[in-house]
PDB file of C-alpha atoms in Angstrom:
ATOM      1  CA  UNK D   1     140.694 120.346  95.831  1.00  0.00           C
ATOM      2  CA  UNK D   2     138.465 123.104  94.516  1.00  0.00           C
ATOM      3  CA  UNK D   3     135.997 125.169  96.485  1.00  0.00           C
ATOM      4  CA  UNK D   4     133.103 123.149  95.044  1.00  0.00           C
ATOM      5  CA  UNK D   5     134.185 120.209  97.179  1.00  0.00           C
ATOM      6  CA  UNK D   6     135.500 122.194 100.143  1.00  0.00           C
ATOM      7  CA  UNK D   7     132.208 123.912 100.991  1.00  0.00           C
ATOM      8  CA  UNK D   8     130.159 120.707 101.455  1.00  0.00           C
ATOM      9  CA  UNK D   9     132.983 119.175 103.488  1.00  0.00           C
ATOM     10  CA  UNK D  10     133.090 122.249 105.721  1.00  0.00           C
ATOM     11  CA  UNK D  11     129.320 122.084 106.194  1.00  0.00           C
ATOM     12  CA  UNK D  12     129.479 118.397 107.070  1.00  0.00           C
ATOM     13  CA  UNK D  13     132.321 119.029 109.529  1.00  0.00           C
ATOM     14  CA  UNK D  14     130.348 121.830 111.188  1.00  0.00           C
ATOM     15  CA  UNK D  15     127.227 119.662 111.490  1.00  0.00           C
ATOM     16  CA  UNK D  16     129.191 116.796 112.984  1.00  0.00           C
ATOM     17  CA  UNK D  17     130.967 119.091 115.442  1.00  0.00           C
ATOM     18  CA  UNK D  18     127.655 120.446 116.735  1.00  0.00           C
ATOM     19  CA  UNK D  19     126.182 116.996 117.274  1.00  0.00           C
ATOM     20  CA  UNK D  20     122.731 115.902 116.295  1.00  0.00           C
ATOM     21  CA  UNK D  21     119.697 116.892 118.284  1.00  0.00           C
ATOM     22  CA  UNK D  22     117.511 113.929 119.182  1.00  0.00           C
ATOM     23  CA  UNK D  23     113.944 114.612 118.121  1.00  0.00           C
ATOM     24  CA  UNK D  24     111.149 112.377 119.393  1.00  0.00           C
ATOM     25  CA  UNK D  25     108.966 110.623 116.874  1.00  0.00           C
ATOM     26  CA  UNK D  26     109.361 108.159 114.040  1.00  0.00           C
ATOM     27  CA  UNK D  27     112.655 107.976 112.108  1.00  0.00           C
ATOM     28  CA  UNK D  28     112.976 110.397 109.206  1.00  0.00           C
ATOM     29  CA  UNK D  29     114.169 107.750 106.753  1.00  0.00           C
ATOM     30  CA  UNK D  30     110.992 106.378 105.130  1.00  0.00           C
ATOM     31  CA  UNK D  31     112.015 102.716 104.861  1.00  0.00           C
ATOM     32  CA  UNK D  32     110.536  99.534 106.259  1.00  0.00           C
ATOM     33  CA  UNK D  33     112.180  97.702 109.148  1.00  0.00           C
ATOM     34  CA  UNK D  34     114.613  95.057 108.000  1.00  0.00           C
ATOM     35  CA  UNK D  35     117.300  92.613 108.987  1.00  0.00           C
ATOM     36  CA  UNK D  36     120.762  94.138 109.005  1.00  0.00           C
ATOM     37  CA  UNK D  37     122.227  91.613 106.562  1.00  0.00           C
ATOM     38  CA  UNK D  38     119.508  92.341 104.007  1.00  0.00           C
ATOM     39  CA  UNK D  39     119.755  96.135 104.313  1.00  0.00           C
ATOM     40  CA  UNK D  40     123.561  95.961 104.116  1.00  0.00           C
ATOM     41  CA  UNK D  41     123.355  93.752 101.014  1.00  0.00           C
ATOM     42  CA  UNK D  42     121.090  96.259  99.235  1.00  0.00           C
ATOM     43  CA  UNK D  43     123.365  99.184 100.145  1.00  0.00           C
ATOM     44  CA  UNK D  44     126.446  97.205  99.079  1.00  0.00           C
ATOM     45  CA  UNK D  45     124.917  96.290  95.713  1.00  0.00           C
ATOM     46  CA  UNK D  46     124.000  99.903  94.984  1.00  0.00           C
ATOM     47  CA  UNK D  47     127.373 101.227  96.181  1.00  0.00           C
ATOM     48  CA  UNK D  48     129.380  98.770  94.097  1.00  0.00           C
ATOM     49  CA  UNK D  49     127.284  99.641  91.068  1.00  0.00           C
ATOM     50  CA  UNK D  50     128.288 103.305  91.520  1.00  0.00           C
ATOM     51  CA  UNK D  51     132.012 102.797  92.124  1.00  0.00           C
ATOM     52  CA  UNK D  52     134.373 104.152  89.472  1.00  0.00           C
ATOM     53  CA  UNK D  53     135.984 101.400  87.397  1.00  0.00           C
ATOM     54  CA  UNK D  54     139.131 100.023  88.950  1.00  0.00           C
ATOM     55  CA  UNK D  55     138.045 100.769  92.515  1.00  0.00           C
ATOM     56  CA  UNK D  56     137.238  97.532  94.282  1.00  0.00           C
ATOM     57  CA  UNK D  57     137.138  98.556  97.916  1.00  0.00           C
ATOM     58  CA  UNK D  58     135.047 101.157  99.717  1.00  0.00           C
ATOM     59  CA  UNK D  59     137.023 103.867 101.464  1.00  0.00           C
ATOM     60  CA  UNK D  60     135.369 107.075 102.594  1.00  0.00           C
ATOM     61  CA  UNK D  61     136.480 110.065 104.596  1.00  0.00           C
ATOM     62  CA  UNK D  62     135.640 110.186 108.304  1.00  0.00           C
ATOM     63  CA  UNK D  63     133.321 113.126 107.574  1.00  0.00           C
ATOM     64  CA  UNK D  64     131.269 111.086 105.126  1.00  0.00           C
ATOM     65  CA  UNK D  65     131.172 108.146 107.521  1.00  0.00           C
ATOM     66  CA  UNK D  66     129.818 110.463 110.216  1.00  0.00           C
ATOM     67  CA  UNK D  67     127.277 111.938 107.833  1.00  0.00           C
ATOM     68  CA  UNK D  68     126.151 108.488 106.681  1.00  0.00           C
ATOM     69  CA  UNK D  69     125.778 107.328 110.279  1.00  0.00           C
ATOM     70  CA  UNK D  70     123.876 110.405 111.435  1.00  0.00           C
ATOM     71  CA  UNK D  71     121.597 110.961 108.463  1.00  0.00           C
ATOM     72  CA  UNK D  72     120.923 107.430 107.180  1.00  0.00           C
ATOM     73  CA  UNK D  73     122.007 104.631 109.510  1.00  0.00           C
ATOM     74  CA  UNK D  74     120.704 106.206 112.730  1.00  0.00           C
ATOM     75  CA  UNK D  75     117.422 106.954 110.965  1.00  0.00           C
ATOM     76  CA  UNK D  76     116.766 103.355 109.884  1.00  0.00           C
ATOM     77  CA  UNK D  77     113.919 101.979 112.022  1.00  0.00           C
ATOM     78  CA  UNK D  78     115.731  98.688 112.702  1.00  0.00           C
ATOM     79  CA  UNK D  79     119.187 100.121 113.408  1.00  0.00           C
ATOM     80  CA  UNK D  80     118.780 100.158 117.214  1.00  0.00           C
ATOM     81  CA  UNK D  81     118.464  96.357 117.105  1.00  0.00           C
ATOM     82  CA  UNK D  82     121.595  95.797 115.003  1.00  0.00           C
ATOM     83  CA  UNK D  83     125.037  95.051 116.374  1.00  0.00           C
ATOM     84  CA  UNK D  84     127.769  97.692 116.311  1.00  0.00           C
ATOM     85  CA  UNK D  85     129.522  95.710 113.555  1.00  0.00           C
ATOM     86  CA  UNK D  86     126.361  95.625 111.418  1.00  0.00           C
ATOM     87  CA  UNK D  87     125.837  99.362 111.857  1.00  0.00           C
ATOM     88  CA  UNK D  88     129.480  99.957 110.920  1.00  0.00           C
ATOM     89  CA  UNK D  89     129.171  97.872 107.735  1.00  0.00           C
ATOM     90  CA  UNK D  90     125.974  99.652 106.713  1.00  0.00           C
ATOM     91  CA  UNK D  91     127.593 103.023 107.428  1.00  0.00           C
ATOM     92  CA  UNK D  92     130.547 102.146 105.187  1.00  0.00           C
ATOM     93  CA  UNK D  93     128.343 101.294 102.217  1.00  0.00           C
ATOM     94  CA  UNK D  94     126.089 104.316 102.702  1.00  0.00           C
ATOM     95  CA  UNK D  95     129.165 106.575 102.826  1.00  0.00           C
ATOM     96  CA  UNK D  96     130.312 105.131  99.488  1.00  0.00           C
ATOM     97  CA  UNK D  97     126.856 105.831  98.041  1.00  0.00           C
ATOM     98  CA  UNK D  98     127.007 109.422  99.262  1.00  0.00           C
ATOM     99  CA  UNK D  99     130.569 109.912  98.044  1.00  0.00           C
ATOM    100  CA  UNK D 100     129.899 108.764  94.500  1.00  0.00           C
ATOM    101  CA  UNK D 101     126.222 109.494  94.009  1.00  0.00           C
ATOM    102  CA  UNK D 102     125.278 112.056  96.652  1.00  0.00           C
ATOM    103  CA  UNK D 103     121.636 112.347  97.602  1.00  0.00           C
ATOM    104  CA  UNK D 104     120.710 110.285  94.532  1.00  0.00           C
ATOM    105  CA  UNK D 105     122.485 107.289  96.059  1.00  0.00           C
ATOM    106  CA  UNK D 106     120.562 107.612  99.307  1.00  0.00           C
ATOM    107  CA  UNK D 107     117.278 108.024  97.412  1.00  0.00           C
ATOM    108  CA  UNK D 108     118.076 104.890  95.374  1.00  0.00           C
ATOM    109  CA  UNK D 109     118.645 102.991  98.630  1.00  0.00           C
ATOM    110  CA  UNK D 110     115.338 104.188 100.083  1.00  0.00           C
ATOM    111  CA  UNK D 111     113.545 103.334  96.842  1.00  0.00           C
ATOM    112  CA  UNK D 112     115.081  99.837  96.637  1.00  0.00           C
ATOM    113  CA  UNK D 113     114.183  98.977 100.227  1.00  0.00           C
ATOM    114  CA  UNK D 114     110.617 100.201  99.754  1.00  0.00           C
ATOM    115  CA  UNK D 115     110.183  98.395  96.419  1.00  0.00           C
ATOM    116  CA  UNK D 116     111.247  95.121  98.010  1.00  0.00           C
ATOM    117  CA  UNK D 117     108.730  95.647 100.820  1.00  0.00           C
ATOM    118  CA  UNK D 118     105.964  96.396  98.325  1.00  0.00           C
ATOM    119  CA  UNK D 119     106.836  93.311  96.230  1.00  0.00           C
ATOM    120  CA  UNK D 120     106.643  91.014  99.271  1.00  0.00           C
TER     121      UNK D 120
END
C-alpha cells in the first residue's frame, strides 16, 4: 500500500480514536427524513453501481465503517428512529460508496435523496 492510501487511513483512525464531539443543532447531512428501507435501498443502488466488476459483495475496512457511521449515518435526520440492524445495513452501503467513490459517492447519495424528495 502506498503513502497515498496510508495518509487518509491514518487520519480516519485518528479521528475515530478521538471520538466525535456532539454538537447541538440540526444534522449536518442535508437530506430529508426517510424510512430506513428506502434510504438503504438508495445507498445500495449507488454502491452497487460503483463496485468494480467481479465484486458482488460489499466488504469495507473497520475504519471506513466507522467513518461512514460517524459522518453520514449518524447525521441522517431519521437515523435515531431506525433499528440497530437498519443503521448497520446503511453504514455498510455508505462505506462501500466511500471506499470506491470517496466524497463523490456521499454527494451522489445526498443528491439522490433530495431529488426524490423534490419529485414527490
